[in-house]
PDB file of C-alpha atoms in Angstrom:
ATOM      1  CA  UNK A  23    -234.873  38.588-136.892  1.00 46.00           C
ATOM      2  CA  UNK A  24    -232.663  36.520-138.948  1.00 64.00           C
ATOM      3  CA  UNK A  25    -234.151  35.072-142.228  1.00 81.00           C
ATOM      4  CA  UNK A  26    -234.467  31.463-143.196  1.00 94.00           C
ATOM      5  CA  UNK A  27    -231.086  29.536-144.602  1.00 97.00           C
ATOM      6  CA  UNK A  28    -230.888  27.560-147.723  1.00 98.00           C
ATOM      7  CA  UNK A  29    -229.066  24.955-148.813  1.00 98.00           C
ATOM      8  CA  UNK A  30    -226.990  24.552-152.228  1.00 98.00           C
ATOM      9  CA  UNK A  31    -224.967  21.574-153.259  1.00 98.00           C
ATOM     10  CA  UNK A  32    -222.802  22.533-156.811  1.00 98.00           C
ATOM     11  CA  UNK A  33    -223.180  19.130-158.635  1.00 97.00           C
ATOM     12  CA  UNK A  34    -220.285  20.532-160.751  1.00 97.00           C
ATOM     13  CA  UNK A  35    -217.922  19.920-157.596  1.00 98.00           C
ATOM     14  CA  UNK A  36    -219.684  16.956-155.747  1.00 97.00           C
ATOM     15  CA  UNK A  37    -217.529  14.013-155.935  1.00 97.00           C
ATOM     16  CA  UNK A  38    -219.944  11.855-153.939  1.00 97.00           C
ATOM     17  CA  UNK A  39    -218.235  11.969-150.490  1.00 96.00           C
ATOM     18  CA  UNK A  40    -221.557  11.981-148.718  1.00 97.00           C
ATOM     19  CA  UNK A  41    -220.098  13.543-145.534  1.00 97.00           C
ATOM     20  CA  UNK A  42    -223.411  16.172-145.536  1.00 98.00           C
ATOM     21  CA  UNK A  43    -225.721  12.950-145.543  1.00 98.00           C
ATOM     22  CA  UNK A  44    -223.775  11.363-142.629  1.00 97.00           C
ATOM     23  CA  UNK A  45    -223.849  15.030-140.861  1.00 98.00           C
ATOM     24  CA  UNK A  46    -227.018  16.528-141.682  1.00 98.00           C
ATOM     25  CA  UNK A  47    -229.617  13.606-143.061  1.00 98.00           C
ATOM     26  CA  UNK A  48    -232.240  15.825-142.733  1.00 98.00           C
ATOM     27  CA  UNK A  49    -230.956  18.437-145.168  1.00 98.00           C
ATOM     28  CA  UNK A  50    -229.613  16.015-147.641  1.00 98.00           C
ATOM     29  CA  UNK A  51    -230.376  13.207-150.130  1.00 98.00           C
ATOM     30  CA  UNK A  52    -228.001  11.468-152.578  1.00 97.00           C
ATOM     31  CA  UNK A  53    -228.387  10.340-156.228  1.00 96.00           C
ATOM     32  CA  UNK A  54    -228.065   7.182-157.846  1.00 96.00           C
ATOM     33  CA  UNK A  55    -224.347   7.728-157.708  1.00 94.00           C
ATOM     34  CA  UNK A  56    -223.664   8.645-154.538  1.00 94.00           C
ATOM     35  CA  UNK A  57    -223.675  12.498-155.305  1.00 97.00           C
ATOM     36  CA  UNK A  58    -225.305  14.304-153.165  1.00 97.00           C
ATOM     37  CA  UNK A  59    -228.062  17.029-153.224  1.00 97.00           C
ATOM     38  CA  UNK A  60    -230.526  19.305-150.929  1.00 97.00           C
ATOM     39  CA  UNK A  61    -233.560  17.675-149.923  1.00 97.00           C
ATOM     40  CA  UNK A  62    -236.511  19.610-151.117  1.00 97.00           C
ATOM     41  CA  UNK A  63    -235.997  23.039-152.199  1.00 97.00           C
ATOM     42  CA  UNK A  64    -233.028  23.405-149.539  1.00 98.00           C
ATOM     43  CA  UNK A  65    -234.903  25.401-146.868  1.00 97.00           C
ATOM     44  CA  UNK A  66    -233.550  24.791-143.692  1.00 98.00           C
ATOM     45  CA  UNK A  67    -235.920  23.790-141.142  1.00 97.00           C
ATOM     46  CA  UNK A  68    -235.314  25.589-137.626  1.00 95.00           C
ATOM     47  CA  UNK A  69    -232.793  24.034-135.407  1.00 96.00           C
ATOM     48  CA  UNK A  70    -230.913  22.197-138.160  1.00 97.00           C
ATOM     49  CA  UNK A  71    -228.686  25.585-138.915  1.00 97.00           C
ATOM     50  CA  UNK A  72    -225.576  24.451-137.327  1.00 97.00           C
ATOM     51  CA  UNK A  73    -225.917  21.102-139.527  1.00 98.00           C
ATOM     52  CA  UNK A  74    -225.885  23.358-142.152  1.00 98.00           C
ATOM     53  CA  UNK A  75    -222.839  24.919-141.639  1.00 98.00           C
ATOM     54  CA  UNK A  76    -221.307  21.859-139.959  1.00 98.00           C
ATOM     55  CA  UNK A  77    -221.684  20.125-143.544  1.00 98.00           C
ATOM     56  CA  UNK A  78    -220.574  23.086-145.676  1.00 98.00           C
ATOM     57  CA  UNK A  79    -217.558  22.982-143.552  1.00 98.00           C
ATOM     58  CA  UNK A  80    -216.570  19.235-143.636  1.00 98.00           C
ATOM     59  CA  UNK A  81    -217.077  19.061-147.242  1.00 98.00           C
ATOM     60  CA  UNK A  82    -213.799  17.960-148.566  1.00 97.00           C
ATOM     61  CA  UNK A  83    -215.434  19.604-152.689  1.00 97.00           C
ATOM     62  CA  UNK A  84    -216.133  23.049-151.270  1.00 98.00           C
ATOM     63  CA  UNK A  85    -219.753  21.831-152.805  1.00 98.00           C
ATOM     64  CA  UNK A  86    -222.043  23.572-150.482  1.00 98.00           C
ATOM     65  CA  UNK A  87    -223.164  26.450-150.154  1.00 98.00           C
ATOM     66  CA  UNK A  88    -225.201  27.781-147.251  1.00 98.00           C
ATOM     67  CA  UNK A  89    -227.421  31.312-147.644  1.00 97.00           C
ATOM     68  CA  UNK A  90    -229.943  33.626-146.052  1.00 95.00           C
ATOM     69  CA  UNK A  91    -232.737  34.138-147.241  1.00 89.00           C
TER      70      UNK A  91
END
């Protein structure tokens, strides 16, 4: 059985392109500034994987970073 995936958005690299919020709204939140962040502690709710990998992939920053837990 596969293990949960987290979410991890580098804040050192975000440059506030919010393409994860527009992709994956559920997994994402931004700041004040338009930077963007994992909602919660980044867990991954079932069925929202390929959102998670659909954002790491369209992010223009190379900001996120997807794991298994």
């Amino acid at each position: 059985m596969a293990g949960k995936l987290k979410i991890r958005v580098d804040q050192d690299k975000c440059q506030g392109h919010a393409r994860c919020k527009s992709l994956a709204p559920e997994l994402f939140d931004l700041d004040e500034y338009g930077n963007a962040h994992e909602a919660g502690d980044g867990t991954v709710p079932a069925g929202l994987e390929d959102k998670a990998y659909l954002a790491q992939s369209n992010c223009p920053e190379i900001a996120i970073e997807v794991t298994e837990e």
